[in-house]
Short mmCIF file of C-alpha atoms in Angstrom, two decimals:
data_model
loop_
_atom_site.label_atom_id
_atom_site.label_comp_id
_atom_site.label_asym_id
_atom_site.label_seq_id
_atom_site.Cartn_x
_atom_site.Cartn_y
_atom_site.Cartn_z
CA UNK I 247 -4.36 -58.27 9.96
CA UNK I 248 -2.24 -56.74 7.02
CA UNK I 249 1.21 -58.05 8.93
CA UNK I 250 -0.11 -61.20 9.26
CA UNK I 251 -0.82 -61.72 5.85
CA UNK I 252 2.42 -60.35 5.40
CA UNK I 253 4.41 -62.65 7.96
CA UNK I 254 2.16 -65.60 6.34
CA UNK I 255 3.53 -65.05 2.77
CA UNK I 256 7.14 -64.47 4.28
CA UNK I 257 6.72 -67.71 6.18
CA UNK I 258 5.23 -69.84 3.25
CA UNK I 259 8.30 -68.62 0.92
CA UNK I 260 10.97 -69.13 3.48
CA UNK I 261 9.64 -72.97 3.85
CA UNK I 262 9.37 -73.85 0.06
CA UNK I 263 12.51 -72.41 -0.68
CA UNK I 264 13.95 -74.91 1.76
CA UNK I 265 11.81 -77.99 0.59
CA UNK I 266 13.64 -77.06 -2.98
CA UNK I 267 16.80 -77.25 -1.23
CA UNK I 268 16.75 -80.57 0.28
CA UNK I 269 17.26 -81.74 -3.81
CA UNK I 270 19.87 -79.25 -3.66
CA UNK I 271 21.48 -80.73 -0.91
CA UNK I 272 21.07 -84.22 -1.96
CA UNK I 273 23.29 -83.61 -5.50
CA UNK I 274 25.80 -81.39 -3.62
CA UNK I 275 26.40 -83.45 -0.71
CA UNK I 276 27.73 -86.15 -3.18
CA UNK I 277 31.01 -84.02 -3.80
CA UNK I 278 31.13 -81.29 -0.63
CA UNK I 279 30.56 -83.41 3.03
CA UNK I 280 27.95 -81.91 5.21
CA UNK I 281 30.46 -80.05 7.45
CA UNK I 282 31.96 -78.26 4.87
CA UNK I 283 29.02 -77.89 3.08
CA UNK I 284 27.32 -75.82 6.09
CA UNK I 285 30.52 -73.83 6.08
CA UNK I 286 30.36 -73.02 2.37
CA UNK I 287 27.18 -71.91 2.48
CA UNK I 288 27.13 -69.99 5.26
CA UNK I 289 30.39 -67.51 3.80
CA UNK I 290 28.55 -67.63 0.75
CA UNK I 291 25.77 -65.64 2.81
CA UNK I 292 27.72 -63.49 4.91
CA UNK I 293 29.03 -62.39 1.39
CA UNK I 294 25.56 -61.77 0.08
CA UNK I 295 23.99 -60.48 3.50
CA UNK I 296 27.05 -57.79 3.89
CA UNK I 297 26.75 -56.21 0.69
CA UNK I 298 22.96 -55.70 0.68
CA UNK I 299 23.44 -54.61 3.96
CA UNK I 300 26.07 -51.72 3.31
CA UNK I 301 24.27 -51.05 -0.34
CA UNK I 302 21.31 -50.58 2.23
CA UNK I 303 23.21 -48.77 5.01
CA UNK I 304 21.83 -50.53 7.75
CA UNK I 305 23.35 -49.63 11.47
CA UNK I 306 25.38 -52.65 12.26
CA UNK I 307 25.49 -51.89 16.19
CA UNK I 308 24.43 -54.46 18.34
CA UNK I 309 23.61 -53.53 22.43
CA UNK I 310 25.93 -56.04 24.60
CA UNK I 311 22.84 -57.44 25.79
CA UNK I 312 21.60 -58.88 23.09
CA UNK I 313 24.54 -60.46 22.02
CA UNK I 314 23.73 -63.31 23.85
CA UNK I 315 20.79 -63.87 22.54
CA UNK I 316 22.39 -63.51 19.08
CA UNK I 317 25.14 -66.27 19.76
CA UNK I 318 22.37 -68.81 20.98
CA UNK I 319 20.33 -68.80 17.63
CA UNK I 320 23.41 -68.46 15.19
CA UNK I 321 24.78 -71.90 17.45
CA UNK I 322 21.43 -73.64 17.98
CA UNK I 323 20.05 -72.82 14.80
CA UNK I 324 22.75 -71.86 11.88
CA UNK I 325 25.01 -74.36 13.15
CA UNK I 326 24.17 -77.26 14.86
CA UNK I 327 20.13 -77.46 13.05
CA UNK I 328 21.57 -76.89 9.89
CA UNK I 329 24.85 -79.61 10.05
CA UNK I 330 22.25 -82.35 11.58
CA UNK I 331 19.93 -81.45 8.34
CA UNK I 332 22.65 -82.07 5.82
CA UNK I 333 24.11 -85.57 7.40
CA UNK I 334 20.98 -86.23 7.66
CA UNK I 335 19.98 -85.76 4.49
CA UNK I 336 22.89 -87.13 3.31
CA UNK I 337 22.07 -90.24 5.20
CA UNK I 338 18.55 -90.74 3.75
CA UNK I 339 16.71 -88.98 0.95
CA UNK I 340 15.17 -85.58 0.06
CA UNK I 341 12.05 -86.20 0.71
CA UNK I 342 13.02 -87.78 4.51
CA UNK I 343 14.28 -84.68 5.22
CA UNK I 344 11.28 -82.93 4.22
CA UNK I 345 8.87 -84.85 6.12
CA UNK I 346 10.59 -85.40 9.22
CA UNK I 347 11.42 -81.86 9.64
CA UNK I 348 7.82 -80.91 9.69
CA UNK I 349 7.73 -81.82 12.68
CA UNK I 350 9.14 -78.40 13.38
CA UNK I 351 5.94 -76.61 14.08
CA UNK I 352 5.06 -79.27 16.98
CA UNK I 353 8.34 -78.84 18.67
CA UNK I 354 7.49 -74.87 18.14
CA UNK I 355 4.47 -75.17 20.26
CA UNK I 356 6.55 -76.44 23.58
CA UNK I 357 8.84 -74.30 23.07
CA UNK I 358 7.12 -71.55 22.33
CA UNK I 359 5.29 -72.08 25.82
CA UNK I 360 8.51 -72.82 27.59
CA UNK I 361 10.45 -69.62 26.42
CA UNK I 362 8.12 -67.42 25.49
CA UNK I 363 4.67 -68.19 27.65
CA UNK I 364 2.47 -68.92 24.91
CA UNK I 365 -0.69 -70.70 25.53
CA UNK I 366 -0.35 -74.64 25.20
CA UNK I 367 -3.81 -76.36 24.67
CA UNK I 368 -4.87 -80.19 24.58
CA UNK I 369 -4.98 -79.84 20.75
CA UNK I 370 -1.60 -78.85 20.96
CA UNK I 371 -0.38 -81.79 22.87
CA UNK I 372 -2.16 -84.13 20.27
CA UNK I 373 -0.59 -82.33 17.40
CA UNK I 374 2.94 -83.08 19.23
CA UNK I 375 2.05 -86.97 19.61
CA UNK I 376 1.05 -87.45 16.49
CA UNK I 377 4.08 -85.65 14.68
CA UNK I 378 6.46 -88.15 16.94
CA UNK I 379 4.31 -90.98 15.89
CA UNK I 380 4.73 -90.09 12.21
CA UNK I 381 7.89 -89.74 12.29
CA UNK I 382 8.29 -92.88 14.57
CA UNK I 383 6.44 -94.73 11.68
CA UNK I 384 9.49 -93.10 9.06
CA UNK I 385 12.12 -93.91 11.03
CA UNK I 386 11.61 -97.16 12.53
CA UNK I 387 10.29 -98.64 9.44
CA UNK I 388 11.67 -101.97 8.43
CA UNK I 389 12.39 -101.18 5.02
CA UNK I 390 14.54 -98.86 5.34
CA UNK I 391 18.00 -99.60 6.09
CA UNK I 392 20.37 -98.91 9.53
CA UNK I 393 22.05 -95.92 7.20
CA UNK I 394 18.49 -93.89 6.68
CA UNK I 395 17.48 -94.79 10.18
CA UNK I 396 20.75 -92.47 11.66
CA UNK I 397 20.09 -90.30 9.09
CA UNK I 398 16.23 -90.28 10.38
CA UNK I 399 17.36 -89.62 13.76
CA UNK I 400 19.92 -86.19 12.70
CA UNK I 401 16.82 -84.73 11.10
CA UNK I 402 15.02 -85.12 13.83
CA UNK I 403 17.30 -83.57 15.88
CA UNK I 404 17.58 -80.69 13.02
CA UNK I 405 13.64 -80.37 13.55
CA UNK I 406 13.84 -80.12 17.28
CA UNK I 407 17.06 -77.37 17.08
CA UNK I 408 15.44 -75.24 14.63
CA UNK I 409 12.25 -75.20 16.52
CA UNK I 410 13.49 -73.90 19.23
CA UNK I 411 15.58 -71.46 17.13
CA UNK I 412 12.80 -69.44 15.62
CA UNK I 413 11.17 -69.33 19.33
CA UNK I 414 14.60 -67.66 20.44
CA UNK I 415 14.65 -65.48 17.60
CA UNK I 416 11.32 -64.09 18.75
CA UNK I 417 13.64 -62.44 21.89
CA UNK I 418 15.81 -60.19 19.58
CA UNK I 419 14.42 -57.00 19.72
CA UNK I 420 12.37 -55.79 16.68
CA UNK I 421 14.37 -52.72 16.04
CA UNK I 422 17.47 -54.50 14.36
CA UNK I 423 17.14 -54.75 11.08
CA UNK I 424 16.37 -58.76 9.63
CA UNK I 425 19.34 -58.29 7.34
CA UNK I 426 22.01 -57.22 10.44
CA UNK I 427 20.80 -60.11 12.49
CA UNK I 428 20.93 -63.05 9.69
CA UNK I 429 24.12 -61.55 9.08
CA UNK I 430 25.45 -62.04 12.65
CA UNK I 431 24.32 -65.33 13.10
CA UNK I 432 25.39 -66.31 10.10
CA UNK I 433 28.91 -65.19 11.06
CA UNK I 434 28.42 -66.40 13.82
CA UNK I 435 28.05 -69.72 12.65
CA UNK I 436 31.13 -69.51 10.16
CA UNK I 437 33.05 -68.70 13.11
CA UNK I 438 31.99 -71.79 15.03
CA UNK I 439 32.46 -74.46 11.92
CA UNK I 440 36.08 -72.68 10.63
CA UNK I 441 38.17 -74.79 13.27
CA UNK I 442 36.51 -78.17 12.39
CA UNK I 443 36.42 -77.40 8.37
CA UNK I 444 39.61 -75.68 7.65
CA UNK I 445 41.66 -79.11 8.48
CA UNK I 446 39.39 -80.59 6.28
CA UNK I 447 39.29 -78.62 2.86
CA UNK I 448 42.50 -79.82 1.69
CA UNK I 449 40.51 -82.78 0.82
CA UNK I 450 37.70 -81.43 -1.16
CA UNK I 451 38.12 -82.27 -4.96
CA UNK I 452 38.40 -79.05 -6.17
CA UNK I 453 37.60 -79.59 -10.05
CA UNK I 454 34.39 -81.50 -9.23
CA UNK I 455 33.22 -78.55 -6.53
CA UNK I 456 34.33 -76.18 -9.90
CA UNK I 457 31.26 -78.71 -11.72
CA UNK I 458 28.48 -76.06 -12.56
CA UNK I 459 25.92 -78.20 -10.94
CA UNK I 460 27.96 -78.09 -7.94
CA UNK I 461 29.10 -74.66 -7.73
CA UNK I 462 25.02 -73.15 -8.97
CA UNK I 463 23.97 -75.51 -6.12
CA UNK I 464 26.57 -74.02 -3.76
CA UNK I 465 25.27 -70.90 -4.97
CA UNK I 466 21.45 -71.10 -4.40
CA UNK I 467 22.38 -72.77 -1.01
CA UNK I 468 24.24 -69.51 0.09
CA UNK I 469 22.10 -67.00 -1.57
CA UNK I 470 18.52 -68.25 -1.73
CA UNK I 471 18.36 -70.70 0.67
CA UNK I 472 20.36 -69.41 3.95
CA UNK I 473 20.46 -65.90 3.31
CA UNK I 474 17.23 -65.38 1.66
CA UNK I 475 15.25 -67.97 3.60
CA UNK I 476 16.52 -67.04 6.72
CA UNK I 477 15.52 -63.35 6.33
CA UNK I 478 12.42 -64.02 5.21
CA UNK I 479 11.74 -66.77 7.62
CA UNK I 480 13.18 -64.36 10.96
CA UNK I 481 10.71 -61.41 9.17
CA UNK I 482 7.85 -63.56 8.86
CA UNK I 483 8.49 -64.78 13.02
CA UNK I 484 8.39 -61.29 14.14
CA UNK I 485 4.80 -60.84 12.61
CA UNK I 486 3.19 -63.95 13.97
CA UNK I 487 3.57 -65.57 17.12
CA UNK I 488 5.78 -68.70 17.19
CA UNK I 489 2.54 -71.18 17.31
CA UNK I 490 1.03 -70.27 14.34
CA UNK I 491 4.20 -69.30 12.54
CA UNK I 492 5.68 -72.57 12.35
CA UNK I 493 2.88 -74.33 10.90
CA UNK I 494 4.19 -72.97 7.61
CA UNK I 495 6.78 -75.55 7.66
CA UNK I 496 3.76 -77.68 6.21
CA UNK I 497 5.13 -76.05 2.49
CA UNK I 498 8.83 -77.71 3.17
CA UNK I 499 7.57 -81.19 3.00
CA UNK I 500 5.06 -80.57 -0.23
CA UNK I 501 8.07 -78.91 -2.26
CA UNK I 502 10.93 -81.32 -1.18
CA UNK I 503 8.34 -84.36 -1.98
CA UNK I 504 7.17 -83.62 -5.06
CA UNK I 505 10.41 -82.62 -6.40
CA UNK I 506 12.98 -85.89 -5.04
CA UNK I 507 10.53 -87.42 -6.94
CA UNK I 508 10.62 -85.65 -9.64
CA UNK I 509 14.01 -84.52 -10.31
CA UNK I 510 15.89 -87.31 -8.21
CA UNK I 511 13.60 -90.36 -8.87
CA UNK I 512 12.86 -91.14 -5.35
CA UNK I 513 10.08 -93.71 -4.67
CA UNK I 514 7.84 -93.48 -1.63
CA UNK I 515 6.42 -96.92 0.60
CA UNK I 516 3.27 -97.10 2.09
CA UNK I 517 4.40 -96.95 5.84
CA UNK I 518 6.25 -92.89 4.11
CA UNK I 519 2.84 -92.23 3.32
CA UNK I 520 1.31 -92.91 6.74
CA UNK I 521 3.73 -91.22 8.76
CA UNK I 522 3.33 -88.33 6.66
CA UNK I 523 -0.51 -87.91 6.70
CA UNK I 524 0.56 -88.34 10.81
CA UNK I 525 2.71 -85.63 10.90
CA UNK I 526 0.65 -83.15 8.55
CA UNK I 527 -2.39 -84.16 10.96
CA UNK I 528 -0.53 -82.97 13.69
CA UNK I 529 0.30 -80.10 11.74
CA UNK I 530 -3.07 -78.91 10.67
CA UNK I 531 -4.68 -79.24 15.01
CA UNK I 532 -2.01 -76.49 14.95
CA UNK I 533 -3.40 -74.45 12.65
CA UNK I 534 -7.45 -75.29 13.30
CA UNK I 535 -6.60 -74.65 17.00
CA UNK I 536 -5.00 -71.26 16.09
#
């Protein structure tokens, strides 16, 4: 009981840390694309993640075996989840990308059952429909233009990639220490972007990435938000099953609501509404059938 109260609080910290960072994202996407941006933040972490690590003298060996499963969540998850979330947040607004990535727990359920044999149950099923309704609802509404519509779509593709993510991350054995593994993948997914972002830097305006806003933002996206989240988020995983863990995504779309609105002005329609009480219905069979 006492590491699942544990895992919980992990969990519920890890996802409102990343509903703050969708307003991050939003102002620092202005001035650093989404491709670099991922980049950035990711060094930024390896930075951070490596020096608490040696401060902490953790054993950096990895068995060849698990290297594998290493590579697929720093690709699935670091890099191509995490590029989809910024275009598409880039695309649409902070609070899209809040909501529409809650579907994230739903997606965790097949997955979880596909990968890792977890039980899948008729409540289950309905909490998947009606997330893809909601989201359905957010997406396809007529309102919004062709622009947040693609943008729409990459988040939903961020949801679906990170889902599946934290169910792989559930096969890297519990022995290696949270900080060693967020540090791999991590590196991992520097490693992946360098090719594709190095070309591309020459181009970055380098007085307006200097901007304080900018550069703090940069900052808490590196620090707080990838390495911090992600450790606490992989932590929180290993002390819950995958089901139950990723209905605390249902904090990312409170944080990243309430504060578009109140830091970037964003307004909210009716149809935003509906598709959101879909989704967190979904969201909450998860929990109730947990």
């Amino acid at each position: 009981m006492r590491n699942l109260v544990i895992g919980a609080i992990f969990l519920s910290l890890a996802a409102s840390i990343w509903g703050a960072m969708y307003v991050v994202v939003k102002v620092v996407v202005e001035v650093v694309p989404p491709l670099e941006l991922v980049w950035m933040r990711y060094l930024i972490a390896v930075i951070a993640l490596g020096i608490i690590g040696i401060m902490m003298r953790q054993s950096w060996k990895i068995a060849k075996k698990d290297w594998l499963i290493l590579f697929l969540v720093g690709l699935i998850g670091n890099t191509i989840s995490i590029v989809t979330q910024e275009m598409g947040t880039m695309l649409s607004t902070a609070q899209m990308g809040a909501i529409i990535t809650a579907t994230t727990p739903a997606f965790m359920v097949v997955f979880a059952r596909l990968i890792l044999k977890e039980s899948i149950t008729l409540k289950k099923c309905l909490s998947i429909a009606l997330a893809t309704i909601g989201v359905g609802i957010i997406v396809g509404n007529g309102k919004i233009d062709v622009t947040q519509q693609l943008g729409g779509l990459y988040l939903l593709l961020a949801a679906l990639t990170w889902a599946l993510m934290s169910v792989l991350v559930k096969k890297v054995p519990s022995h290696y220490s949270q900080i060693v593994v967020t540090t791999y993948t991590s590196l991992i997914a520097v490693m992946l972007l360098t090719p594709f972002v190095l070309p591309r830097l020459k181009n970055l305006d380098l007085a307006s990435v200097l901007q304080p806003t900018i550069s703090g933002g940069l900052l808490y996206l590196g620090i707080i938000s990838t390495a911090g989240g992600f450790l606490l988020w992989n932590k929180g995983l290993q002390l819950m099953n995958a089901s139950s863990g990723g209905l605390f995504f249902f904090f990312q779309p409170i944080v990243g609501t309430f504060l578009g609105w109140l830091l970037l002005g964003e307004t909210i329609g009716l149809s935003f509404w509906i598709g959101s009480l879909l989704i967190f219905s979904g969201v909450f069979i998860v929990i109730r059938d947990e």
